[in-house]
Short mmCIF file of C-alpha atoms and ligand atoms in Angstrom, two decimals:
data_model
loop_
_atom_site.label_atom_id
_atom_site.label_comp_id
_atom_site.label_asym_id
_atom_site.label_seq_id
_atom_site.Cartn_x
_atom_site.Cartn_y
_atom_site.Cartn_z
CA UNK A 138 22.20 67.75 -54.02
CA UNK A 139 24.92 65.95 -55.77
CA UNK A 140 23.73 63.10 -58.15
CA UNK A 141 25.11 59.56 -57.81
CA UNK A 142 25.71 56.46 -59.79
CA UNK A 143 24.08 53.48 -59.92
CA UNK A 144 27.22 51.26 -59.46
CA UNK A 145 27.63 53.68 -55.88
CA UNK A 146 24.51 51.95 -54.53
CA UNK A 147 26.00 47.93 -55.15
CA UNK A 148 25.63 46.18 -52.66
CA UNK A 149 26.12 42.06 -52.38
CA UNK A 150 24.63 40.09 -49.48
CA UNK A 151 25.21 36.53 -48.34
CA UNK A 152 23.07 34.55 -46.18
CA UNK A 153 23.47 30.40 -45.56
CA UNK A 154 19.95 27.93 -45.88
CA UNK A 155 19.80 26.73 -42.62
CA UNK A 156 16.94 24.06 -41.41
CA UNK A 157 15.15 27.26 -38.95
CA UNK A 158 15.05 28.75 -42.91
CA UNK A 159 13.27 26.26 -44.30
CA UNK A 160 9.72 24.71 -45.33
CA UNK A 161 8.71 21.00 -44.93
CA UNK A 162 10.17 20.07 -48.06
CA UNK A 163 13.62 21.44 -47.01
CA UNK A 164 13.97 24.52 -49.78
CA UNK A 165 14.18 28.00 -48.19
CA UNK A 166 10.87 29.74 -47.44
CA UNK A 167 9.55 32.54 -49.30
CA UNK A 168 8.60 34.58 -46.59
CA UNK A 169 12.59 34.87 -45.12
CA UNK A 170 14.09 35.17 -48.72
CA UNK A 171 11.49 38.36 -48.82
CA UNK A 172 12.85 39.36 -45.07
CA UNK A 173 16.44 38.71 -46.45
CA UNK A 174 15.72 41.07 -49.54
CA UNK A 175 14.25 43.75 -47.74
CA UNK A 176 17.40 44.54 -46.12
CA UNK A 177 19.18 44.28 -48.86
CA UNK A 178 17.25 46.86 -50.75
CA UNK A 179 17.54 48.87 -47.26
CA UNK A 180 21.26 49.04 -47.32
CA UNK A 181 21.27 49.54 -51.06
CA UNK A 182 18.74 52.70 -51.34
CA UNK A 183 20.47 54.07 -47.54
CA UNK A 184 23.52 54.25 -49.70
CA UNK A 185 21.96 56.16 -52.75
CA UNK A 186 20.68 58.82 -50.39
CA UNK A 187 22.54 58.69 -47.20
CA UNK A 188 19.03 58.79 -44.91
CA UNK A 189 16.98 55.79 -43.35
CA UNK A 190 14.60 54.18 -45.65
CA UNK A 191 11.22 53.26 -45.53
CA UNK A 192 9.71 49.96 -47.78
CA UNK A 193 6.95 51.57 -49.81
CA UNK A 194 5.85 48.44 -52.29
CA UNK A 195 7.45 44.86 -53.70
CA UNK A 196 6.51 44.48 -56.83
CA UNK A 197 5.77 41.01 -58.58
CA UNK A 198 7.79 38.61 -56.65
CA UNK A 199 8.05 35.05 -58.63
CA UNK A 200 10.28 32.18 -57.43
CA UNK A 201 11.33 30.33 -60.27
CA UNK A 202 13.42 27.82 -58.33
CA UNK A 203 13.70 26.47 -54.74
CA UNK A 204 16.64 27.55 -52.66
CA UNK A 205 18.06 24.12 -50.73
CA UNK A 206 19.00 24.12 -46.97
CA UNK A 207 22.62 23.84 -46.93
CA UNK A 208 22.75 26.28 -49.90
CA UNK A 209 23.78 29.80 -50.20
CA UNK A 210 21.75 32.41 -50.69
CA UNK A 211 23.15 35.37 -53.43
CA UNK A 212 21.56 38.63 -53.24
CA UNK A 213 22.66 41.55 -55.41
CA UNK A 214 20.74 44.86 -54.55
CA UNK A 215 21.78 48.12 -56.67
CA UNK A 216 19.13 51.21 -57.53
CA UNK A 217 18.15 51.30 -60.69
CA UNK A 218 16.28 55.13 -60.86
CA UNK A 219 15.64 57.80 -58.22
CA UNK A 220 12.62 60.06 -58.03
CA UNK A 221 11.92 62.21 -55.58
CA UNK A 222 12.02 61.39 -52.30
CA UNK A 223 11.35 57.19 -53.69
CA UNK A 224 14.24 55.27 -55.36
CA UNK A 225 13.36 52.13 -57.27
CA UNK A 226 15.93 48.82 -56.03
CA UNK A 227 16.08 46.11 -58.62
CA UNK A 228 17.46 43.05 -56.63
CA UNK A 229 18.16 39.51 -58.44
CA UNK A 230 18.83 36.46 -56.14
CA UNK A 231 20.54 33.26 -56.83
CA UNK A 232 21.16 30.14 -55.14
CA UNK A 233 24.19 28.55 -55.08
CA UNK A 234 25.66 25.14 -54.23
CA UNK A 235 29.32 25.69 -53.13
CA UNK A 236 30.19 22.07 -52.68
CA UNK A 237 29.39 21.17 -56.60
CA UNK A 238 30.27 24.98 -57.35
CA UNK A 239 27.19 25.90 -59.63
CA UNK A 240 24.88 28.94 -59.04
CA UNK A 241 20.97 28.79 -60.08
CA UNK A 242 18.85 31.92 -60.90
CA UNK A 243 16.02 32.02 -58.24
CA UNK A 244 14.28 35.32 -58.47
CA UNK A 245 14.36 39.33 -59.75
CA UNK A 246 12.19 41.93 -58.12
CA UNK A 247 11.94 45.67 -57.88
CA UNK A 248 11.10 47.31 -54.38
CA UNK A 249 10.50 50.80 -53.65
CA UNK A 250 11.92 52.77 -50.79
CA UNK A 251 10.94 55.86 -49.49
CA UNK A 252 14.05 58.45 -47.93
CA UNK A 253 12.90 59.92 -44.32
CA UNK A 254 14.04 63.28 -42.67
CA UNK A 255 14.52 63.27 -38.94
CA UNK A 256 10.49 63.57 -38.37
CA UNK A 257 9.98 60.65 -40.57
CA UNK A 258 8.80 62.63 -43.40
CA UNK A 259 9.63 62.12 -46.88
CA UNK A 260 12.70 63.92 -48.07
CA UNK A 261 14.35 64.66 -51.69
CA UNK A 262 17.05 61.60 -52.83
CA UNK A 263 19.80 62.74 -55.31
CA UNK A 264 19.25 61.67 -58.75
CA UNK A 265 20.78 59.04 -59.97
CA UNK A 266 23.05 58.26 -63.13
CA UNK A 267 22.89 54.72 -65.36
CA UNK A 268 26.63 54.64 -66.64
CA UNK A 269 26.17 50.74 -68.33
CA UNK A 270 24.01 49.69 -70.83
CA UNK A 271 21.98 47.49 -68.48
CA UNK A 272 21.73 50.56 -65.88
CA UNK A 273 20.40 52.43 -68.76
CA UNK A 274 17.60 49.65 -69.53
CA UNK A 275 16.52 49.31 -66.04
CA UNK A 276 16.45 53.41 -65.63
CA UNK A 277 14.27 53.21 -68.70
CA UNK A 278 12.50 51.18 -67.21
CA UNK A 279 11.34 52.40 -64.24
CA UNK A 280 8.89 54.73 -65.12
CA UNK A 281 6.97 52.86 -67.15
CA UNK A 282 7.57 50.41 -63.58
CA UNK A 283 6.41 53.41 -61.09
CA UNK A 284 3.37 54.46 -63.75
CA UNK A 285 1.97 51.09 -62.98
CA UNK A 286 2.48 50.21 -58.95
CA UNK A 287 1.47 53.74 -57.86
CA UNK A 288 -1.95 52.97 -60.26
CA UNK A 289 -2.64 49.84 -58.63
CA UNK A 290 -1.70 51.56 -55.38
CA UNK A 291 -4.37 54.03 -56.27
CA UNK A 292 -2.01 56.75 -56.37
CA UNK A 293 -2.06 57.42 -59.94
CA UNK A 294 -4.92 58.42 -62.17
CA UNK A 295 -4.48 56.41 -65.36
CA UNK A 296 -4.79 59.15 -67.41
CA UNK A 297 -1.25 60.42 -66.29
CA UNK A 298 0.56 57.69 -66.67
CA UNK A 299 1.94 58.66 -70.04
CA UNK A 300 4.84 56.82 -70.57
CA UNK A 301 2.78 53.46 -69.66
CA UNK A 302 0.12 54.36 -72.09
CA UNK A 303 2.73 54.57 -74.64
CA UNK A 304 2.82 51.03 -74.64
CA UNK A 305 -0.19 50.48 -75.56
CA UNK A 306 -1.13 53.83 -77.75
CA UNK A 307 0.70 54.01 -80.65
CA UNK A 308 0.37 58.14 -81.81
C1 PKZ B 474 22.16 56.81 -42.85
C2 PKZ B 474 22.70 55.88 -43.92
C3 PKZ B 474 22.12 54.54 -43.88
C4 PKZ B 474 22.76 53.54 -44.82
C5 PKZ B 474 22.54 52.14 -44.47
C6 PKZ B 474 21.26 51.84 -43.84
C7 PKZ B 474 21.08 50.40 -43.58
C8 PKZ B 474 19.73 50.18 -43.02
C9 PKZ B 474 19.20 48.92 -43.51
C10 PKZ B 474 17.79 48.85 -43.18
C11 PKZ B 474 17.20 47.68 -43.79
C12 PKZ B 474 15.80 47.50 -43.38
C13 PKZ B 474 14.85 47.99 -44.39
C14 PKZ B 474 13.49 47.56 -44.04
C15 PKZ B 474 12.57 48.73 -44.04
C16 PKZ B 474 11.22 48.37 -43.57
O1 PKZ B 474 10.86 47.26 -43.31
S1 PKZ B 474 10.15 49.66 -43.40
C17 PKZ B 474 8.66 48.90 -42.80
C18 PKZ B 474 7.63 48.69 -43.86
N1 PKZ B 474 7.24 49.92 -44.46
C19 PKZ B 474 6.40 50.81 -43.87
O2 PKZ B 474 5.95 50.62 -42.75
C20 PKZ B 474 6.06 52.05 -44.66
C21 PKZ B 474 4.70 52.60 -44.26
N2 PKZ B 474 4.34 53.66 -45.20
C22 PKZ B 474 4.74 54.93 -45.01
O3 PKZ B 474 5.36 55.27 -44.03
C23 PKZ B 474 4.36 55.93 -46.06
O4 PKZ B 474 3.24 55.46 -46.79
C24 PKZ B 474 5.51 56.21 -47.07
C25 PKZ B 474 6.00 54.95 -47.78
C26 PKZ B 474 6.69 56.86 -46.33
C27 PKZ B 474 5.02 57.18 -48.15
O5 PKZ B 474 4.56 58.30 -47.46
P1 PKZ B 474 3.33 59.19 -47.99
O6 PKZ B 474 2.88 60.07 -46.90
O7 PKZ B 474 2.36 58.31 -48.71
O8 PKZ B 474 4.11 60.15 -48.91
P2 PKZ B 474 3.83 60.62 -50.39
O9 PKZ B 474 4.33 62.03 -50.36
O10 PKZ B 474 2.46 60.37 -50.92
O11 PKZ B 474 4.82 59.70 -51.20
C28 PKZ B 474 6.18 59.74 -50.95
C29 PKZ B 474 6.85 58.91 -52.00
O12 PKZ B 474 6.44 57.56 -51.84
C30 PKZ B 474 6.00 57.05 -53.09
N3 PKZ B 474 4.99 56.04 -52.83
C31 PKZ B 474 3.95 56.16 -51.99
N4 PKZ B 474 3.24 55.01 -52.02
C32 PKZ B 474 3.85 54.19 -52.88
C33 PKZ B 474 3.59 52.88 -53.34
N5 PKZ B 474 2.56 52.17 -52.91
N6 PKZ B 474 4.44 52.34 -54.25
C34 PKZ B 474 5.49 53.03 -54.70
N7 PKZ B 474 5.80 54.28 -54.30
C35 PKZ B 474 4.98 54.85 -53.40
C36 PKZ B 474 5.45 58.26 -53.80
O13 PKZ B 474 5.40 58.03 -55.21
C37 PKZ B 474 6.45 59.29 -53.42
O14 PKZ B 474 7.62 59.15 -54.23
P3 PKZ B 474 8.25 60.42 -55.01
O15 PKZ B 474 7.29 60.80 -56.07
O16 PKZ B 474 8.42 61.51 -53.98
O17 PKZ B 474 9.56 59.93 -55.51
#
């Protein structure tokens, strides 16, 4: 299976605040910017591996600022490490006020998608490879990232989770 880049999985997706989008004090609600992320990450890890893609875990999700109706919404999806059949998506989202042309950060999160075969089982995703500095942070990253949700998911003993122990264990 051919490996791909990070820059291969891109992808940039535009959606407009509109008052059906919003929360009683007019800023976009959490729950759709989550719905409008999903699908980003979707798109983004059905590009890295060519298959339909399953949402495994969100991690951390923290809204530093409000999105305002009438505002766009700015998501930029791209995967930042492949597995084995999971690929980790780092999106970032901003907000951004065409009429007085200025763009605010609103949040960052990492989701995890699963590839599926044709029976819906997990299937092997080509590796991936970091070519920019930044794609080589966030590759670093990620297992330290995967060490931690697939403990909390119960997945993981803690004992394995070497590179997160690291961390904290000094040798
Ligand atoms: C054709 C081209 C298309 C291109 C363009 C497409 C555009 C198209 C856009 C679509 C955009 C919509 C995208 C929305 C997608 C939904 O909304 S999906 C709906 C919500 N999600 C679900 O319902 C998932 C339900 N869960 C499941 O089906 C299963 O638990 C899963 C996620 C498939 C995992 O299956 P499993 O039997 O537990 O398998 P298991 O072998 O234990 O683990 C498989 C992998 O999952 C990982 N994993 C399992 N649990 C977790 C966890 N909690 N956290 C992290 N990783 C986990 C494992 O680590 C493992 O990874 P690898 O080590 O193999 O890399």
């Amino acid at each position: 299976m051919e490996s791909k880049t990070a820059s291969e999985s891109f992808i940039i997706m535009n959606e407009l605040v509109l008052p059906n989008d919003t929360n009683t004090f007019g800023n976009l609600m959490g729950g759709r910017l989550m719905y409008w992320m999903d699908i980003a990450a979707g798109i983004a890890s059905g590009k890295h591996c060519n298959a339909p893609c399953m949402t495994a875990s969100v991690d951390n999700l923290s809204f530093k600022n409000p999105i305002k109706l009438g505002n766009i919404v700015h998501i930029e999806a791209q995967v930042s490490r492949a597995f084995n059949t999971s690929m980790e998506v780092h999106l970032r989202v901003w907000g951004e006020d065409s009429l007085h042309q200025y763009r605010y950060e609103s949040n960052e999160a990492y989701f995890t998608f699963v590839a599926l075969d044709p029976n819906g089982k997990p299937r092997k995703v080509p590796a991936l490879i970091p070519e920019t500095a930044e794609e080589q942070a966030l590759y670093d990253g990620a297992l330290r990232r995967r060490q931690l949700r697939l403990i909390l998911a119960g997945k993981m003993n803690p004992d394995d989770a070497s590179e997160l122990r690291a961390l904290f264990f000094k040798s």
